[in-house]
Coordinates of C-alpha atoms and ligand atoms in Angstrom, one line a residue:
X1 CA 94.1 208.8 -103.1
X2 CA 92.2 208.3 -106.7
X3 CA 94.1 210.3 -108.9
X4 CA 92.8 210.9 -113.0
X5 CA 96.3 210.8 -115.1
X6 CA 94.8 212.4 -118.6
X7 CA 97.4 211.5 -120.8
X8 CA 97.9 208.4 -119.0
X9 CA 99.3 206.7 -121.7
X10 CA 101.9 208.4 -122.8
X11 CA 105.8 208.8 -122.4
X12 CA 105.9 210.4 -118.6
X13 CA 101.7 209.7 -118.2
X14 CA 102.6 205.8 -118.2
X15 CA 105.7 205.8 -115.9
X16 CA 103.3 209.1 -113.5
X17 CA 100.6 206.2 -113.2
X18 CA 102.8 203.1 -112.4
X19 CA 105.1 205.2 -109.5
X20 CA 101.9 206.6 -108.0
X21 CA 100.3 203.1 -107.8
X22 CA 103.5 202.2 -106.7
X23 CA 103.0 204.3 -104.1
X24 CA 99.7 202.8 -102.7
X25 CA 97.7 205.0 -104.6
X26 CA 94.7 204.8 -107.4
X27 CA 95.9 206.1 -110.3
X28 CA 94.1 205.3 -113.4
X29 CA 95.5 206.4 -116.8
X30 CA 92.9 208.4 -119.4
X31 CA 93.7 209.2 -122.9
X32 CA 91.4 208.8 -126.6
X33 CA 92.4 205.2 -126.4
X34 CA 90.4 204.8 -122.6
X35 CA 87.4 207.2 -124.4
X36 CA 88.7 210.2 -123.2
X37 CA 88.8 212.9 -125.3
X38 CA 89.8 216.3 -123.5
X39 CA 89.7 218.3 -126.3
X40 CA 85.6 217.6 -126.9
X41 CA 85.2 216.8 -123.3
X42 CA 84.0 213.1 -124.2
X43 CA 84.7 211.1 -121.4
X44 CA 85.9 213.7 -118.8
X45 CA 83.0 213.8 -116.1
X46 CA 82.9 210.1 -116.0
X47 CA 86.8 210.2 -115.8
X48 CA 87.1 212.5 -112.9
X49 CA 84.1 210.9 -110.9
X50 CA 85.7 210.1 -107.6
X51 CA 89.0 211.1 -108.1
X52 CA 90.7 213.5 -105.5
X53 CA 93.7 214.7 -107.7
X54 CA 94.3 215.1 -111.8
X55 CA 97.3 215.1 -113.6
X56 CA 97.1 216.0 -116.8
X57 CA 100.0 215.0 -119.1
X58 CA 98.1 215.6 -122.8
X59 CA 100.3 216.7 -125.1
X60 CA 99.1 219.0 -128.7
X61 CA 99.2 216.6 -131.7
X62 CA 101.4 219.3 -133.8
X63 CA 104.0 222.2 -132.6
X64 CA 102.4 224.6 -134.7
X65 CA 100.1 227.7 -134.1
X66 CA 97.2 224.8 -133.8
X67 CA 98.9 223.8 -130.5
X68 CA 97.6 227.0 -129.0
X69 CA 93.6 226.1 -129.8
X70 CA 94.1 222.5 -128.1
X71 CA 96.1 223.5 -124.8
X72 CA 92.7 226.5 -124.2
X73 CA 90.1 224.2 -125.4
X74 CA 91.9 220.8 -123.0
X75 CA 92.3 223.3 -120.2
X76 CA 89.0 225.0 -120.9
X77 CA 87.5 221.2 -120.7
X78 CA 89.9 220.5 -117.5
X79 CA 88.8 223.2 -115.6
X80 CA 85.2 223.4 -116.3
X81 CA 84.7 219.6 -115.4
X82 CA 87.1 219.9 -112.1
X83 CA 85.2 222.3 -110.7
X84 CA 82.3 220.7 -111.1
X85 CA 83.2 217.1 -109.8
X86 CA 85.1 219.7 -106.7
X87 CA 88.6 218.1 -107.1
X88 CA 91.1 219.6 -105.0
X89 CA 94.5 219.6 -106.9
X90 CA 95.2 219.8 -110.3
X91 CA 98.6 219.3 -111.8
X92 CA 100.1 219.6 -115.5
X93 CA 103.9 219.5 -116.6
X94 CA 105.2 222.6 -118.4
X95 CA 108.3 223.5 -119.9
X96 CA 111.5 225.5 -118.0
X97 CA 112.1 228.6 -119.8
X98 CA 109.0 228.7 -121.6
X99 CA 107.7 232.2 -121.2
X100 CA 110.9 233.5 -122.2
X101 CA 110.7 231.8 -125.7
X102 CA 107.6 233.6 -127.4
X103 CA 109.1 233.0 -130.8
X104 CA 108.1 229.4 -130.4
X105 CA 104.4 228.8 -131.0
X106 CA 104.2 225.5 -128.7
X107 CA 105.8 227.4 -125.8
X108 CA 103.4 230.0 -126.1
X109 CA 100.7 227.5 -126.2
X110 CA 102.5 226.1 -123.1
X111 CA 102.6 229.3 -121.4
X112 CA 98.6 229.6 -122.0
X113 CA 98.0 226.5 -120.5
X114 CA 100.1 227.3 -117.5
X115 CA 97.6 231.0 -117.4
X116 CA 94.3 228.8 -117.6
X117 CA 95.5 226.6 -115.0
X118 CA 96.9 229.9 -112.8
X119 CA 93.8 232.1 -113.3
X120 CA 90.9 229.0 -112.4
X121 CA 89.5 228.1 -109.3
X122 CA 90.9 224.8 -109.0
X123 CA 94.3 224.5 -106.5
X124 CA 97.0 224.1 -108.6
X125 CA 100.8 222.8 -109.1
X126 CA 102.7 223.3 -111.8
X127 CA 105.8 221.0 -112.8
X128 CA 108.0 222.6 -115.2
X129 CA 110.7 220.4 -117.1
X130 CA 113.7 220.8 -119.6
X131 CA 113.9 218.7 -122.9
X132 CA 113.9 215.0 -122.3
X133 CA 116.9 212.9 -123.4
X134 CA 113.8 210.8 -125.1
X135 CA 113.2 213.8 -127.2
X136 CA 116.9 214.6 -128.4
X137 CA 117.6 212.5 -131.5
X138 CA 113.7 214.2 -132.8
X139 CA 115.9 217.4 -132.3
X140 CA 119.0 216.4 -134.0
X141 CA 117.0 214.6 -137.0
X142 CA 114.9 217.9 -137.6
X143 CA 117.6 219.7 -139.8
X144 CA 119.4 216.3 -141.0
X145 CA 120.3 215.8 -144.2
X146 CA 122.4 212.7 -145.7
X147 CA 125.7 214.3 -145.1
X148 CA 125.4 216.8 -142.1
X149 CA 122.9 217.7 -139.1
X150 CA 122.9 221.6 -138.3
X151 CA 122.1 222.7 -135.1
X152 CA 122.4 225.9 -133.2
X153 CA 124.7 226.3 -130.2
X154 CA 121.5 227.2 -128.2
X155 CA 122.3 225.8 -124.5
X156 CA 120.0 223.3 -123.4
X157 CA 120.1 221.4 -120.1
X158 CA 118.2 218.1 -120.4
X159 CA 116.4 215.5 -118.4
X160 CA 115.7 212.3 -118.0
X161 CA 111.8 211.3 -118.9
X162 CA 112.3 208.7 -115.5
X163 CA 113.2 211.7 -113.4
X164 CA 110.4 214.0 -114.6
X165 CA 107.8 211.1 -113.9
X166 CA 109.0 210.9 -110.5
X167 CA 109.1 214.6 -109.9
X168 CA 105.6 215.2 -110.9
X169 CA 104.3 212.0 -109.1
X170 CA 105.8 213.5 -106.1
X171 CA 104.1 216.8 -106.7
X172 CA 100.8 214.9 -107.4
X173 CA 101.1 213.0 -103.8
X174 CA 101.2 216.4 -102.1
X175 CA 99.8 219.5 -101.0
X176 CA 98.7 222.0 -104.2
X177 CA 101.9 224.0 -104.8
X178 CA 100.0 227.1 -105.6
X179 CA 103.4 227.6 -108.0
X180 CA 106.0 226.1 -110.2
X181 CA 108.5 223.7 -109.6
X182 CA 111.2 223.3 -111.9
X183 CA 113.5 220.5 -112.6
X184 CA 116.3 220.3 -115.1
X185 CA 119.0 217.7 -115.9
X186 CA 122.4 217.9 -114.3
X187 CA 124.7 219.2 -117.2
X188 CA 124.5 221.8 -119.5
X189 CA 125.4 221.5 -123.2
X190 CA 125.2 223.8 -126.3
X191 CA 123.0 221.9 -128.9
X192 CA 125.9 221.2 -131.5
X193 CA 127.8 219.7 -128.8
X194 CA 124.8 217.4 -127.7
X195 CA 124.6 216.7 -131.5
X196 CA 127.8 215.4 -131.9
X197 CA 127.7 213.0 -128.3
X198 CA 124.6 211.8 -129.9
X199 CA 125.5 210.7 -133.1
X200 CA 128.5 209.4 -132.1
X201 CA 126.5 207.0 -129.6
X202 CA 124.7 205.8 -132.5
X203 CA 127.7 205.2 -134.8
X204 CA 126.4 208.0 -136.7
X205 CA 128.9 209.3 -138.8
X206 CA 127.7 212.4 -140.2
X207 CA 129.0 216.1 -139.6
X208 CA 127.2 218.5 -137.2
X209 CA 127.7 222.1 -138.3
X210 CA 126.9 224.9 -136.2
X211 CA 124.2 227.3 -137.8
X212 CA 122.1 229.6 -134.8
X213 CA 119.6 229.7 -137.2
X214 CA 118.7 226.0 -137.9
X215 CA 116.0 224.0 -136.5
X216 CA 113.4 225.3 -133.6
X217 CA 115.8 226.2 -131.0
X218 CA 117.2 228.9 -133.6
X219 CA 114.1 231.0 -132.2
X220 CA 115.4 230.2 -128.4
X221 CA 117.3 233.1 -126.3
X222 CA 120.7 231.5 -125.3
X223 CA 120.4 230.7 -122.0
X224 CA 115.9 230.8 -121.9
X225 CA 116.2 226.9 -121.4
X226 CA 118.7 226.5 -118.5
X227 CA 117.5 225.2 -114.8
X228 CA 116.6 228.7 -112.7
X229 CA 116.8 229.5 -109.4
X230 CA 116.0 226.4 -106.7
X231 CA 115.5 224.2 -109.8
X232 CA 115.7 220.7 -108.9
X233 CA 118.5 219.2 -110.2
X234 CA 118.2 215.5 -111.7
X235 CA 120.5 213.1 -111.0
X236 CA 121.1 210.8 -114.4
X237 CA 123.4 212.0 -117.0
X238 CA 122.9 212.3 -120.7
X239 CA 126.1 210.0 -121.2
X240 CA 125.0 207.0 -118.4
X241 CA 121.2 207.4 -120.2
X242 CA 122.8 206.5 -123.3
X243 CA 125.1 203.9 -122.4
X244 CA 122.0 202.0 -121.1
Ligands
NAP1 N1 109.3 216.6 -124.9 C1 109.9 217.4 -124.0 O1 111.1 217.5 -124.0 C2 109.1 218.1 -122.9 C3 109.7 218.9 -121.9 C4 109.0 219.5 -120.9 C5 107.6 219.3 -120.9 N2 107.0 218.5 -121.8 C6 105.5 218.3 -121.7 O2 105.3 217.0 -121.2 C7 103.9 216.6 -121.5 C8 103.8 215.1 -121.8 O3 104.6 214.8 -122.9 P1 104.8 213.3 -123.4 O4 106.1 213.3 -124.2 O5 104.6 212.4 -122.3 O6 103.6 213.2 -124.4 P2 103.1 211.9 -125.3 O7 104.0 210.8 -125.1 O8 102.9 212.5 -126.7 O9 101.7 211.6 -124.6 C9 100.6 212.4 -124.8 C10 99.4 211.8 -124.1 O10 98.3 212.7 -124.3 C11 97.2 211.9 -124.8 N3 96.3 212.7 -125.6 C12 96.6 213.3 -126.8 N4 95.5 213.9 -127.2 C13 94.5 213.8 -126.2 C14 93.2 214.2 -126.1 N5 92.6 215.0 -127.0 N6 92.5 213.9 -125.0 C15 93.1 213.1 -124.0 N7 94.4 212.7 -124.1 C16 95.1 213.0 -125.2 C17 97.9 210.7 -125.6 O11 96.9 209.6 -125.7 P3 97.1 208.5 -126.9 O12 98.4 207.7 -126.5 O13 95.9 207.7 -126.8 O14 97.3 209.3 -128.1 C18 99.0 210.4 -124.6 O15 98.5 209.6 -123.5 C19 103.5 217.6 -122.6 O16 102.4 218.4 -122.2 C20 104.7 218.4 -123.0 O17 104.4 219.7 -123.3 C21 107.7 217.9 -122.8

């Protein structure tokens, strides 16, 4: 199959595009850097030309309320362009949990884009992840100071960005899911904990203090961001990631 990866360039765009290739398919990667712009829609018609599948694995510039304006206006783009060029399966990669986190203007933003996708005509599958362990030290670092790193005891259950890739490659190769998939990491911590395995993998000597009101995930209901129900469960742990 041709298959559009908008975003193509990114953390899990880049590894989507070289496992579906991988695979025997013709996946091409699209971003501003290829002259794609999904949020004006420069780009997109010439991008999806052919193509029999997209995955798009964009991500908002900032977490703020502006995140909510570029998920409706990419999706808005998406849609309007898939529908015209008839492709049969469009895919994007949301976040586990995210509906249940409405204190958090990304995940609304997330949740929105999830809708768009839900509520258009095209056939649809939607991948829903926990946090990468790519994205844990950005979470540790955000309420850092010289001497300590506060973080809430807000349970989190992350992933692998390698294991996400292949999960929504996998989804991409098949039939429209018409629904979510969700896929987790295999061990639950509380943030402070994952703080403290963290900076102690770096050598980092500073002290983590527990504060449930420090940092993003102050705003997260305890257990919002743990695997559900028939969750796929990845296989690579935080501690064998980091020993790598
Ligand atoms: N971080 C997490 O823990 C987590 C968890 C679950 C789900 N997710 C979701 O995973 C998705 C992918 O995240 P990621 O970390 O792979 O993102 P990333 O590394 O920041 O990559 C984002 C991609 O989007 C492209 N892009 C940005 N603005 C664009 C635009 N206007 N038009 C077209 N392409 C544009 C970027 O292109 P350039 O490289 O050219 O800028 C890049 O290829 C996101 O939607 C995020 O919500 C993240």
């Amino acid at each position: 199959m041709k298959i559009a990866v908008i975003g193509g360039t990114g953390l899990i765009g880049s590894q989507v595009v070289t496992i579906l290739n991988a695979n025997g398919h013709e996946a091409v990667p699209h971003s501003p850097s290829t002259g794609l712009d999904l949020l004006t829609g420069r780009g997109l018609p010439e991008a999806l030309r052919g193509a029999d599948v997209l995955v798009n694995l964009t991500n908002s510039p900032t977490f703020d309320d502006a995140s909510l304006g570029f998920f409706r206006s990419t999706m808005d783009n998406l849609l309007a362009a898939a529908t015209a060029a008839g492709l049969g399966h469009a895919v994007i990669l949301s976040i586990v949990g995210a509906d249940e986190v409405p204190g958090l203007a990304y995940y609304r933003a997330k949740v929105l884009q999830e809708d768009i996708l839900k509520s258009g005509p095209v056939p649809y599958s939607i991948v829903r992840a926990t946090q990468f362990f790519e994205f844990i030290d950005a979470a540790v670092s955000e309420t850092a100071d010289e001497k300590t790193v506060r973080l809430p005891a807000t349970l989190v259950q992350p992933i692998a960005s390698a294991e996400v890739a292949e999960e929504v490659a996998e989804v991409s190769m098949g039939h429209p899911l018409h629904g979510t998939r969700n896929i987790a990491g295999p061990d639950v911590f509380a943030l402070d904990e994952l703080g403290k395995i963290t900076l102690a993998a770096h050598g980092d000597h500073r002290i983590v203090v527990t504060d449930n009101g420090a940092g993003t995930f102050a705003a997260t209901p305890h257990d919002a961001l743990i695997a559900k129900d028939g969750a796929v469960i990845a296989k690579t742990t935080y501690q064998e990631w980091l020993a790598r």
